[in-house]
Structures are given as structure tokens and as C-alpha cells.
Tab-separated table of C-alpha atoms in Angstrom:
chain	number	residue	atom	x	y	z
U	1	UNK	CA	76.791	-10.386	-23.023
U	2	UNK	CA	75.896	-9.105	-26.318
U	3	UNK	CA	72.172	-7.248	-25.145
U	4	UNK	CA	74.494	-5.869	-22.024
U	5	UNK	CA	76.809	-4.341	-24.566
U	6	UNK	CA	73.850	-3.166	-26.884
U	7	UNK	CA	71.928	-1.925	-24.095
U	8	UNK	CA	74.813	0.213	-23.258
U	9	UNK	CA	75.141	1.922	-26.477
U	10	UNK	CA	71.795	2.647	-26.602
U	11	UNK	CA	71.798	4.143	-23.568
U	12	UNK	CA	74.355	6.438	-24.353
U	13	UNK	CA	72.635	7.507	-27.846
U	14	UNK	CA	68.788	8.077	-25.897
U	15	UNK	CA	71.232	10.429	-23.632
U	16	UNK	CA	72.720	12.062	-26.308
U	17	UNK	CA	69.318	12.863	-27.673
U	18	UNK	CA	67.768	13.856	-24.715
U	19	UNK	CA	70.604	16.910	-24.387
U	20	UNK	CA	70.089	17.751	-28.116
U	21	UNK	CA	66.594	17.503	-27.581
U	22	UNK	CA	66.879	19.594	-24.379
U	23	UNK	CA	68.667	22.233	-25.441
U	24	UNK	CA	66.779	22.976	-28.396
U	25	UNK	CA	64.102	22.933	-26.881
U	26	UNK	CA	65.380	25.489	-24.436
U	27	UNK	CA	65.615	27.862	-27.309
U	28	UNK	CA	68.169	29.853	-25.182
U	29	UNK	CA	65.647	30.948	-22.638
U	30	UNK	CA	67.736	29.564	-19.433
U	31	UNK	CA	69.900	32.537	-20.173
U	32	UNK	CA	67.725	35.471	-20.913
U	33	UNK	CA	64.561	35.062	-19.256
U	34	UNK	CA	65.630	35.594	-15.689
U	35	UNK	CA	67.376	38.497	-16.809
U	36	UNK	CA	64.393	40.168	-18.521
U	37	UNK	CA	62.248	38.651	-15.719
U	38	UNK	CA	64.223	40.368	-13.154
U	39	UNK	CA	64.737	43.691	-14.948
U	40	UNK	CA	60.861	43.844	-14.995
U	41	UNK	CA	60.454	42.520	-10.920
U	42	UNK	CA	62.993	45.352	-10.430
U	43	UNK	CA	60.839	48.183	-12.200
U	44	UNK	CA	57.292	46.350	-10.248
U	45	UNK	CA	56.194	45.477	-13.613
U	46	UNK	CA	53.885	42.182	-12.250
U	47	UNK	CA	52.383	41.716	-15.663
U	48	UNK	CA	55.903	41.538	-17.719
U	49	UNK	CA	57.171	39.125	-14.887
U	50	UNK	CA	54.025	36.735	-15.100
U	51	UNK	CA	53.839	36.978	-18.907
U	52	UNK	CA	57.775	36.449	-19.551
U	53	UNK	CA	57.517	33.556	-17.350
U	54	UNK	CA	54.159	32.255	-18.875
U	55	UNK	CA	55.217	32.414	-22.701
U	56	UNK	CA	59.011	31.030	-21.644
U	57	UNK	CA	57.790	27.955	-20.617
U	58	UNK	CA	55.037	27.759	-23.472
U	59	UNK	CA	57.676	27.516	-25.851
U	60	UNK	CA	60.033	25.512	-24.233
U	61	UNK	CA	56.727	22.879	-23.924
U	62	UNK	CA	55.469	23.291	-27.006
U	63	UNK	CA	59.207	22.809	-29.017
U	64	UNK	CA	59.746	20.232	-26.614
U	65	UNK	CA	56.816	18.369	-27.645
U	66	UNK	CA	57.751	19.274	-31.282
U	67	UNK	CA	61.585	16.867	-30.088
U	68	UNK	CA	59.711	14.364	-28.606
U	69	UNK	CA	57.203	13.867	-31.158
U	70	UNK	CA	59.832	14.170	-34.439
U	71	UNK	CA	62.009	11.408	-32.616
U	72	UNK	CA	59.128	9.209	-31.856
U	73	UNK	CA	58.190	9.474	-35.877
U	74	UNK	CA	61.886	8.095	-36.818
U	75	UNK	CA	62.420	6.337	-33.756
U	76	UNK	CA	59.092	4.265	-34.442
U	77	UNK	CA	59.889	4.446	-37.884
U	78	UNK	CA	63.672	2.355	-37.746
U	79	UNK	CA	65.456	5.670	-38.779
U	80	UNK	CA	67.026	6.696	-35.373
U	81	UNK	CA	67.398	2.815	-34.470
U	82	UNK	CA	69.054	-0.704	-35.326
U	83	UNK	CA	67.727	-2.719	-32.676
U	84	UNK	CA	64.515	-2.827	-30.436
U	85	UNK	CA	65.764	-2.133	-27.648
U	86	UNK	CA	67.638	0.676	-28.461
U	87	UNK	CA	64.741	2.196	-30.099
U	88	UNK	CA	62.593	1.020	-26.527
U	89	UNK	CA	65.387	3.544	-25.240
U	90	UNK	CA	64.967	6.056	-27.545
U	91	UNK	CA	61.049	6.505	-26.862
U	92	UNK	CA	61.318	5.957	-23.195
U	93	UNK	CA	64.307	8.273	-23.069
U	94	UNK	CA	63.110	11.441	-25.467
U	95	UNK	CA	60.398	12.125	-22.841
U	96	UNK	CA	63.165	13.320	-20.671
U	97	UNK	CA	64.314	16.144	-23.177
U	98	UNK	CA	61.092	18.455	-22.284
U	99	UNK	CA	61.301	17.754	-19.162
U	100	UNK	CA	65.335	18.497	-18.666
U	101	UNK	CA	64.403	21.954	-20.722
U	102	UNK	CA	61.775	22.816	-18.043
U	103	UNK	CA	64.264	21.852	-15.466
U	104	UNK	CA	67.259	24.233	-16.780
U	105	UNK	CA	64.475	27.141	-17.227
U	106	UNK	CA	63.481	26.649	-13.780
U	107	UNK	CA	66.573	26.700	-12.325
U	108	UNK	CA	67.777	29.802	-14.009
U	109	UNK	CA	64.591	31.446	-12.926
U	110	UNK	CA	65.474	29.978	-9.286
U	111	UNK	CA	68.669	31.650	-9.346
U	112	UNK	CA	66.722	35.177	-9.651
U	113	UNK	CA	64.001	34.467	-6.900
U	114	UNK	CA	65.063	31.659	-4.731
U	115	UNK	CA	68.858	31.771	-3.357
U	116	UNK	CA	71.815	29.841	-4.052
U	117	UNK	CA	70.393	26.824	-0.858
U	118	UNK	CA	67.782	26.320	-3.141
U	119	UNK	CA	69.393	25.570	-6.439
U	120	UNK	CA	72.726	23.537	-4.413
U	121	UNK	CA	69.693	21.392	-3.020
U	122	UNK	CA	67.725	20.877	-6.240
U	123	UNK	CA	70.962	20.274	-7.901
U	124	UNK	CA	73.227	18.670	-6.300
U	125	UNK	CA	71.679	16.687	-3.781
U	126	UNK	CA	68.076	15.909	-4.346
U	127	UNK	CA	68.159	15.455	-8.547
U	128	UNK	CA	71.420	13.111	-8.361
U	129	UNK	CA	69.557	11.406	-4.899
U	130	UNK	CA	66.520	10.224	-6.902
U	131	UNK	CA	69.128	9.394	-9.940
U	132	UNK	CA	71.102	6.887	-7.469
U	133	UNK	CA	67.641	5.605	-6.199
U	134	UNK	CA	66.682	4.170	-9.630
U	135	UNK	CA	70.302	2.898	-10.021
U	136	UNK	CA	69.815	0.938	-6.576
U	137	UNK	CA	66.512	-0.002	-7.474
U	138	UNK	CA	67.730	-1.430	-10.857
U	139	UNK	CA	70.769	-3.518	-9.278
U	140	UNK	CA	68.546	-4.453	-6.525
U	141	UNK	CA	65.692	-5.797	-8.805
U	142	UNK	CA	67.954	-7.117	-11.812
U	143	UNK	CA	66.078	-5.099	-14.591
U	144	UNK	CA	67.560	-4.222	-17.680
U	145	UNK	CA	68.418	-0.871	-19.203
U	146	UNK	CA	64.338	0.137	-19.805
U	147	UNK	CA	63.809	-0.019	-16.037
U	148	UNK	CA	66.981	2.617	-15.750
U	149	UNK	CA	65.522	4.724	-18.787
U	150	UNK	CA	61.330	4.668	-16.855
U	151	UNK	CA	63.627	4.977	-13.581
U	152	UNK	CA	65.131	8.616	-14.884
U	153	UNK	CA	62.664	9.808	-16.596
U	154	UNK	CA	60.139	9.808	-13.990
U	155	UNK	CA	62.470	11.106	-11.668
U	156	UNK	CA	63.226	13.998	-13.662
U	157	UNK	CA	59.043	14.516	-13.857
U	158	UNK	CA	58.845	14.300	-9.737
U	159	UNK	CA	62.197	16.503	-9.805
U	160	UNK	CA	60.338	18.913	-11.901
U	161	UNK	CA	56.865	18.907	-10.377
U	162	UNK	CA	58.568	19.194	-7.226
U	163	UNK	CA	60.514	22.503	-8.389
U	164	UNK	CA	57.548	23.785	-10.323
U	165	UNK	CA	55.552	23.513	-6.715
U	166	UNK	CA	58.045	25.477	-4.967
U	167	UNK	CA	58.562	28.425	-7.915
U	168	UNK	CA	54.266	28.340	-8.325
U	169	UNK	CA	54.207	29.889	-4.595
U	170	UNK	CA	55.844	33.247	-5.606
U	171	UNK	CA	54.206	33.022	-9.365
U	172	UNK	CA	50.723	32.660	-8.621
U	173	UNK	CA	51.159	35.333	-5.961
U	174	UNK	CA	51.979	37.443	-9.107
U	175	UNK	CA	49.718	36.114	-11.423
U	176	UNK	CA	46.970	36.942	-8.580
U	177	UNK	CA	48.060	40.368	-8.615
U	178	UNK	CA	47.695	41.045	-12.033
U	179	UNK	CA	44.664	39.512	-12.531
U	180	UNK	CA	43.022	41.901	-9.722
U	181	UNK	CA	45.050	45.237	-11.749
U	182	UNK	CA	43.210	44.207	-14.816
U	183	UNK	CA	39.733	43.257	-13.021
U	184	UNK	CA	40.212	46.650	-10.929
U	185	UNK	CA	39.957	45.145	-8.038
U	186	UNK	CA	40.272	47.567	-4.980
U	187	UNK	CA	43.837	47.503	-3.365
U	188	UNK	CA	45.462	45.454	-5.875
U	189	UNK	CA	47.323	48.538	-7.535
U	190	UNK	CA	49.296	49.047	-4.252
């Protein structure tokens, strides 16, 4: 009874630092790069669209490795945790802050390209769907709260491949584009 009620408070503080982590390692960008993105779709400015898009998720990767690695240090370290397992959480967990951050910025940029389907799919149906899944999985099987933390985190990672699949259609289709402009490539200015 006591690792049940552990596990569950560790639980709860991985979560809590996988949405600090998140958002700052969002930096903001959810909310103004699909408006600068579209602004620049708008005015048939290819480059701007593939090079907003580009450097957004740079940084969001690159301070969201910054999170993961910094929490790893003290997690590792016995200054974020008590207990093994809740520092077990902690590492498993913080993996899921980058990859929530790439989420929200892909979401925001679906919002500008994709439809409203698109996003109520990703959302609210397929995300939570995998979510449940692990949670069936972990009843099912008996594991303990690491097999719920793996469980999430890759889902997130399929969630997010998936999403980045489906967004990479229209974005390489631009990225083509402007890599024929700058080669001068015959037809690609039109």
C-alpha cells in the first residue's frame, strides 16, 4: 500500500514537470507561429513559411532537450527526488515534455493548414485513444506506475510522428518549392 501511494505522488510530480517542461520549451511559439506562418502563406512567401516553420520547431527541440537534459542532471542527481521510483518517473516522464511542446506547435500550425476534423481527431479522439490503451494495457498486465509512464510517453512519440507525417505532406511540398526558386529551376517561380 505504501509504493501504491508513492507511486501516485510521483506520478503526479513527473506530470507536473512534463507541463513546466512543455511549456517552456514551447517558448510561446504555439501562439505566434501560425500567425506569422499564415501571414507569409497569404502574401506566397514559400521561403518565410518553410523557414518559420523550420527554426520554430528547432527551438522548441533544442530547449526541449535543454528540460530534459537539466532534469535528468538533478533527477539522477537526488535533487528533484526522494525515492527511486519517483525519480524512475521523473526520467521516464521528462521525455514527454519535448515531445508535448512539438505536439502543441503542431497543432497550432494544424489549425492554419489542416481544418478543425483534423485537430477534433488528433485531439480528442485518437491522443486520449492511445492514452486509455496504455491504461488497459497496465490493468490488464498488473504493471506498476513505470509501465504507465513508458506507456504515455511512447504514445505521445507515435501521436507525434503520426501528426508530423500528416503536416510533412504540405511542408515538404513547400520546402520543394523553395529549394527549386533558389536552384533556378525552370517553372518553380510560378
Amino acid at each position: 500500500r505504501r509504493r501504491g501511494r508513492r507511486g501516485a505522488i510521483g506520478v503526479a510530480f513527473a506530470l507536473s514537470l512534463v507541463s513546466l517542461g512543455a511549456s517552456a520549451a514551447l517558448l510561446g511559439l504555439d501562439k505566434t507561429m501560425p500567425r506569422f506562418v499564415t501571414l507569409y502563406d497569404e502574401a506566397g512567401d514559400r521561403g518565410r513559411v518553410v523557414g518559420s516553420i523550420v527554426m520554430g520547431f528547432a527551438a522548441v527541440a533544442v530547449v526541449g532537450a535543454i528540460v530534459v537534459v537539466v532534469v535528468g542532471i538533478l533527477a539522477g542527481s537526488g535533487g528533484l527526488a526522494q525515492d527511486d521510483l519517483t525519480r524512475d518517473l521523473v526520467l521516464i516522464a521528462i521525455l514527454l515534455a519535448p515531445v508535448t511542446a512539438i505536439d502543441a506547435l503542431l497543432i497550432s500550425l494544424f489549425a492554419s493548414f489542416v481544418g478543425p476534423r483534423g485537430i477534433f481527431l488528433r485531439r480528442y479522439v485518437v491522443g486520449p485513444g492511445l492514452q486509455l490503451l496504455v491504461v488497459l494495457l497496465l490493468t490488464a498486465s498488473g504493471q506498476d506506475v513505470l509501465f504507465l509512464a513508458a506507456g504515455w510517453t511512447i504514445a505521445g512519440v507515435i501521436l507525434g510522428i503520426t501528426q508530423a507525417a500528416a503536416f510533412g505532406v504540405p511542408l515538404a511540398s513547400a520546402a520543394w518549392w523553395v529549394a527549386a526558386t533558389i536552384a533556378g529551376w525552370p517553372g518553380a517561380a510560378a
